[in-house]
Amino acid sequence: MSLLKKCVGLDPNFRKPLDVALIWEGNYWDDQDVHDCCDVDWETCEILVRKISKALSLPTAPTSSEDVDAGQKVLIFMPRLMQLPLTILAAYRAGLVAIVMDPLTIKNEILESVVLTEKPKFVVTVDAFWQAQQLTEVKKNIENLRGMSETQLLVIRHVAPNNGIPPPKKHFPARRPSYQTSLDLRNGQDWEWSTVMADIDVEENKYSEGEDDDDEFKWNDEDIVVKMVDEMGSSSLRLFS
């Protein structure tokens, strides 16, 4: 059974489409019952994985799709957000080797070395994230590293406010959005996640009846499908068989 269908496929004997699949618990809460939390069902996860997979298959998002060359890679440089497992599954579905790195532990020189060595098609990352009350800038920190000028960034607006949203009267640490950061996109190189996803259509419930997924990439035995890179720059390989 493929990794994708094992993790996302809606087998009625195993999980129901509307069962909760992922739960997000953010950092922020207050006495006014404002909480940074939500849950996502399996059916939504399946749709999201297919949308992300199509986005990663774009030659220059968001234009027409292209065939994926064997061995192409996508570097997933994000903290433990809901998009992290979905993007790993989407890369697998698209036939891209997922290189996974944690911005909490990876220093710039290690990231720079991996980008120059692996030459990923995309770097999927976030504008910033809260770790308790500490705001960590990601996109601004990495966009000027060596190798990034030739690399496209697919950026999740996780903390930065959308244009036109007035700032609050008081700043609360860990609350999103936060005016302590902003998301600035480099023309022709950076693509905002929500904009790209909004332009991608997938059929709902297409595979819930057990149909074959002709769009899913067919991996060969012993293909490397995921590389987990630690803070020292070492890779532990995950093989598909």
CSV table of C-alpha atoms in Angstrom, one decimal:
chain,number,residue,atom,x,y,z
A,1,MET,CA,0.0,0.0,0.0
A,2,SER,CA,1.5,3.4,-1.0
A,3,LEU,CA,2.5,5.9,1.6
A,4,LEU,CA,-0.1,8.4,0.3
A,5,LYS,CA,-3.1,6.0,0.4
A,6,LYS,CA,-2.0,4.5,3.7
A,7,CYS,CA,-1.9,7.9,5.3
A,8,VAL,CA,-4.7,9.8,3.5
A,9,GLY,CA,-6.8,7.2,1.6
A,10,LEU,CA,-10.4,7.1,2.8
A,11,ASP,CA,-10.8,3.4,3.5
A,12,PRO,CA,-14.3,3.1,5.1
A,13,ASN,CA,-13.0,0.2,7.2
A,14,PHE,CA,-10.3,2.3,8.7
A,15,ARG,CA,-11.4,5.9,8.8
A,16,LYS,CA,-14.4,8.0,7.8
A,17,PRO,CA,-14.0,11.1,5.6
A,18,LEU,CA,-15.3,13.5,8.3
A,19,ASP,CA,-13.2,11.9,11.1
A,20,VAL,CA,-10.7,14.3,12.6
A,21,ALA,CA,-7.3,13.8,11.0
A,22,LEU,CA,-5.1,16.7,12.3
A,23,ILE,CA,-5.4,19.0,15.3
A,24,TRP,CA,-3.7,22.3,15.5
A,25,GLU,CA,-3.0,23.9,18.9
A,26,GLY,CA,-1.3,27.2,18.7
A,27,ASN,CA,0.4,29.3,21.4
A,28,TYR,CA,-2.2,31.9,22.0
A,29,TRP,CA,-5.3,32.0,24.2
A,30,ASP,CA,-7.0,34.6,26.4
A,31,ASP,CA,-9.8,35.1,28.9
A,32,GLN,CA,-12.1,36.2,26.1
A,33,ASP,CA,-12.2,32.7,24.7
A,34,VAL,CA,-9.9,33.6,21.7
A,35,HIS,CA,-7.9,30.5,20.9
A,36,ASP,CA,-5.4,29.7,18.1
A,37,CYS,CA,-6.7,26.1,17.4
A,38,CYS,CA,-8.6,24.1,14.9
A,39,ASP,CA,-9.0,20.5,13.5
A,40,VAL,CA,-9.1,19.2,10.0
A,41,ASP,CA,-10.9,16.1,8.8
A,42,TRP,CA,-9.5,13.3,6.5
A,43,GLU,CA,-11.5,14.4,3.5
A,44,THR,CA,-10.1,17.9,3.7
A,45,CYS,CA,-6.6,16.5,4.1
A,46,GLU,CA,-7.0,14.4,1.0
A,47,ILE,CA,-8.1,17.5,-1.0
A,48,LEU,CA,-5.2,19.6,0.4
A,49,VAL,CA,-2.6,17.0,-0.4
A,50,ARG,CA,-3.7,16.9,-4.0
A,51,LYS,CA,-3.8,20.7,-4.2
A,52,ILE,CA,-0.3,20.9,-2.7
A,53,SER,CA,1.0,18.2,-5.0
A,54,LYS,CA,-0.2,20.1,-8.1
A,55,ALA,CA,1.4,23.3,-6.7
A,56,LEU,CA,4.8,21.5,-6.3
A,57,SER,CA,4.4,20.2,-9.9
A,58,LEU,CA,4.3,23.7,-11.4
A,59,PRO,CA,7.4,24.8,-13.3
A,60,THR,CA,7.0,28.4,-12.0
A,61,ALA,CA,4.0,28.7,-9.8
A,62,PRO,CA,1.3,29.6,-10.6
A,63,THR,CA,1.5,28.6,-14.3
A,64,SER,CA,0.7,25.4,-16.3
A,65,SER,CA,2.0,22.1,-15.0
A,66,GLU,CA,4.9,20.1,-16.2
A,67,ASP,CA,6.1,16.5,-16.0
A,68,VAL,CA,8.3,15.9,-13.0
A,69,ASP,CA,11.8,14.7,-13.7
A,70,ALA,CA,13.0,11.8,-11.7
A,71,GLY,CA,15.1,12.9,-8.7
A,72,GLN,CA,13.8,16.4,-8.5
A,73,LYS,CA,13.6,17.7,-4.9
A,74,VAL,CA,11.6,20.0,-2.7
A,75,LEU,CA,13.1,21.4,0.5
A,76,ILE,CA,10.5,21.7,3.3
A,77,PHE,CA,11.9,24.2,5.7
A,78,MET,CA,9.2,24.8,8.3
A,79,PRO,CA,8.3,24.3,11.9
A,80,ARG,CA,5.7,21.8,13.1
A,81,LEU,CA,2.7,23.3,11.3
A,82,MET,CA,-0.3,21.5,9.9
A,83,GLN,CA,1.2,22.0,6.4
A,84,LEU,CA,4.3,20.0,7.3
A,85,PRO,CA,2.9,16.4,7.1
A,86,LEU,CA,0.6,17.4,4.2
A,87,THR,CA,3.5,18.8,2.2
A,88,ILE,CA,5.6,15.7,2.8
A,89,LEU,CA,2.7,13.5,1.5
A,90,ALA,CA,2.2,15.9,-1.4
A,91,ALA,CA,5.8,15.7,-2.5
A,92,TYR,CA,5.6,11.9,-2.4
A,93,ARG,CA,2.5,12.1,-4.6
A,94,ALA,CA,4.1,14.4,-7.1
A,95,GLY,CA,7.2,12.3,-7.4
A,96,LEU,CA,9.5,14.8,-5.6
A,97,VAL,CA,12.1,13.8,-3.0
A,98,ALA,CA,11.2,15.7,0.2
A,99,ILE,CA,14.2,17.2,2.1
A,100,VAL,CA,12.8,18.1,5.5
A,101,MET,CA,14.6,20.6,7.8
A,102,ASP,CA,13.6,22.3,11.0
A,103,PRO,CA,14.2,26.1,11.3
A,104,LEU,CA,14.3,25.7,15.1
A,105,THR,CA,17.5,23.8,14.9
A,106,ILE,CA,19.1,24.4,11.5
A,107,LYS,CA,21.7,27.2,11.2
A,108,ASN,CA,22.0,29.3,8.1
A,109,GLU,CA,25.3,27.7,7.0
A,110,ILE,CA,23.8,24.2,7.1
A,111,LEU,CA,20.7,25.3,5.1
A,112,GLU,CA,22.9,27.1,2.6
A,113,SER,CA,25.1,24.0,2.1
A,114,VAL,CA,22.0,21.8,1.6
A,115,VAL,CA,20.5,24.2,-0.9
A,116,LEU,CA,23.7,24.4,-2.9
A,117,THR,CA,24.2,20.7,-2.9
A,118,GLU,CA,20.6,19.4,-3.4
A,119,LYS,CA,19.4,22.3,-5.7
A,120,PRO,CA,15.7,21.9,-4.8
A,121,LYS,CA,13.0,22.9,-7.2
A,122,PHE,CA,11.1,24.7,-4.5
A,123,VAL,CA,11.8,25.7,-0.9
A,124,VAL,CA,8.5,25.5,1.0
A,125,THR,CA,8.7,27.7,4.1
A,126,VAL,CA,6.9,30.2,6.3
A,127,ASP,CA,7.2,33.9,6.8
A,128,ALA,CA,7.7,33.5,10.6
A,129,PHE,CA,6.5,31.5,13.6
A,130,TRP,CA,6.0,31.9,17.3
A,131,GLN,CA,7.9,29.6,19.7
A,132,ALA,CA,6.2,30.5,23.0
A,133,GLN,CA,6.6,34.3,23.1
A,134,GLN,CA,9.6,34.4,20.8
A,135,LEU,CA,9.0,35.4,17.2
A,136,THR,CA,11.3,33.6,14.7
A,137,GLU,CA,11.7,35.2,11.2
A,138,VAL,CA,12.2,32.6,8.6
A,139,LYS,CA,11.7,33.9,5.1
A,140,LYS,CA,13.6,37.2,5.6
A,141,ASN,CA,16.4,35.2,7.3
A,142,ILE,CA,17.0,32.8,4.4
A,143,GLU,CA,16.1,34.6,1.2
A,144,ASN,CA,19.6,36.2,0.8
A,145,LEU,CA,21.6,33.0,1.5
A,146,ARG,CA,23.8,31.7,-1.3
A,147,GLY,CA,21.8,29.6,-3.7
A,148,MET,CA,18.4,31.2,-2.8
A,149,SER,CA,18.6,33.7,-5.7
A,150,GLU,CA,18.2,30.8,-8.1
A,151,THR,CA,15.6,29.0,-5.9
A,152,GLN,CA,11.8,29.6,-5.8
A,153,LEU,CA,10.2,30.0,-2.4
A,154,LEU,CA,6.6,28.9,-1.7
A,155,VAL,CA,5.8,30.8,1.4
A,156,ILE,CA,3.0,30.3,3.9
A,157,ARG,CA,1.7,33.5,5.5
A,158,HIS,CA,1.6,32.1,9.0
A,159,VAL,CA,2.2,35.3,11.1
A,160,ALA,CA,2.3,38.3,8.9
A,161,PRO,CA,-1.0,40.3,8.5
A,162,ASN,CA,-2.7,40.6,5.1
A,163,ASN,CA,-2.6,44.0,3.5
A,164,GLY,CA,-5.3,46.4,4.7
A,165,ILE,CA,-5.8,44.8,8.1
A,166,PRO,CA,-5.5,47.6,10.7
A,167,PRO,CA,-3.1,46.9,13.6
A,168,PRO,CA,-4.5,46.1,17.0
A,169,LYS,CA,-4.4,48.7,19.8
A,170,LYS,CA,-2.2,46.4,21.9
A,171,HIS,CA,0.4,43.8,20.9
A,172,PHE,CA,0.0,40.3,22.4
A,173,PRO,CA,3.0,38.0,22.1
A,174,ALA,CA,2.2,34.7,20.3
A,175,ARG,CA,-1.0,36.0,18.8
A,176,ARG,CA,-1.5,35.9,15.0
A,177,PRO,CA,-1.4,37.9,12.9
A,178,SER,CA,1.4,40.0,14.3
A,179,TYR,CA,2.5,43.4,13.0
A,180,GLN,CA,6.0,42.6,14.2
A,181,THR,CA,6.7,41.0,10.8
A,182,SER,CA,5.6,41.4,7.2
A,183,LEU,CA,5.7,39.2,4.1
A,184,ASP,CA,7.5,40.7,1.1
A,185,LEU,CA,7.7,38.6,-2.1
A,186,ARG,CA,10.5,38.8,-4.6
A,187,ASN,CA,9.1,39.3,-8.0
A,188,GLY,CA,9.2,36.1,-10.1
A,189,GLN,CA,10.9,34.1,-7.3
A,190,ASP,CA,8.5,34.0,-4.3
A,191,TRP,CA,5.0,32.7,-4.3
A,192,GLU,CA,2.4,33.0,-1.5
A,193,TRP,CA,1.0,29.7,-0.5
A,194,SER,CA,-2.7,30.8,-0.2
A,195,THR,CA,-2.6,32.5,-3.6
A,196,VAL,CA,-1.2,29.5,-5.4
A,197,MET,CA,-3.6,27.1,-3.7
A,198,ALA,CA,-6.6,29.3,-4.5
A,199,ASP,CA,-5.9,28.9,-8.2
A,200,ILE,CA,-5.7,25.1,-8.1
A,201,ASP,CA,-8.8,23.0,-8.6
A,202,VAL,CA,-9.2,19.4,-7.7
A,203,GLU,CA,-12.2,17.2,-7.8
A,204,GLU,CA,-13.8,16.5,-4.4
A,205,ASN,CA,-14.2,12.9,-3.3
A,206,LYS,CA,-12.5,11.7,-6.5
A,207,TYR,CA,-10.8,8.7,-4.9
A,208,SER,CA,-13.1,8.1,-2.0
A,209,GLU,CA,-14.8,5.2,-3.9
A,210,GLY,CA,-11.6,3.3,-4.3
A,211,GLU,CA,-10.8,4.5,-7.9
A,212,ASP,CA,-7.2,4.4,-9.0
A,213,ASP,CA,-5.3,7.7,-8.8
A,214,ASP,CA,-3.7,8.1,-12.3
A,215,ASP,CA,-2.1,11.4,-11.3
A,216,GLU,CA,0.0,9.9,-8.6
A,217,PHE,CA,3.7,9.4,-9.4
A,218,LYS,CA,4.8,5.7,-9.5
A,219,TRP,CA,7.9,5.2,-7.4
A,220,ASN,CA,10.4,2.4,-8.0
A,221,ASP,CA,11.4,0.0,-5.3
A,222,GLU,CA,14.2,1.4,-3.1
A,223,ASP,CA,13.7,5.0,-4.3
A,224,ILE,CA,14.7,7.6,-1.8
A,225,VAL,CA,11.5,9.5,-1.1
A,226,VAL,CA,12.4,11.6,2.1
A,227,LYS,CA,15.6,13.0,3.5
A,228,MET,CA,15.5,14.1,7.1
A,229,VAL,CA,18.3,16.6,7.7
A,230,ASP,CA,19.5,17.2,11.3
A,231,GLU,CA,21.2,20.3,12.8
A,232,MET,CA,24.6,18.9,11.8
A,233,GLY,CA,23.6,18.7,8.2
A,234,SER,CA,23.5,14.8,8.2
A,235,SER,CA,20.7,13.0,6.3
A,236,SER,CA,18.8,10.0,7.5
A,237,LEU,CA,17.3,8.5,4.5
A,238,ARG,CA,13.7,7.0,4.3
A,239,LEU,CA,13.4,4.5,1.6
A,240,PHE,CA,10.2,3.4,-0.2
A,241,SER,CA,9.8,-0.3,-1.1
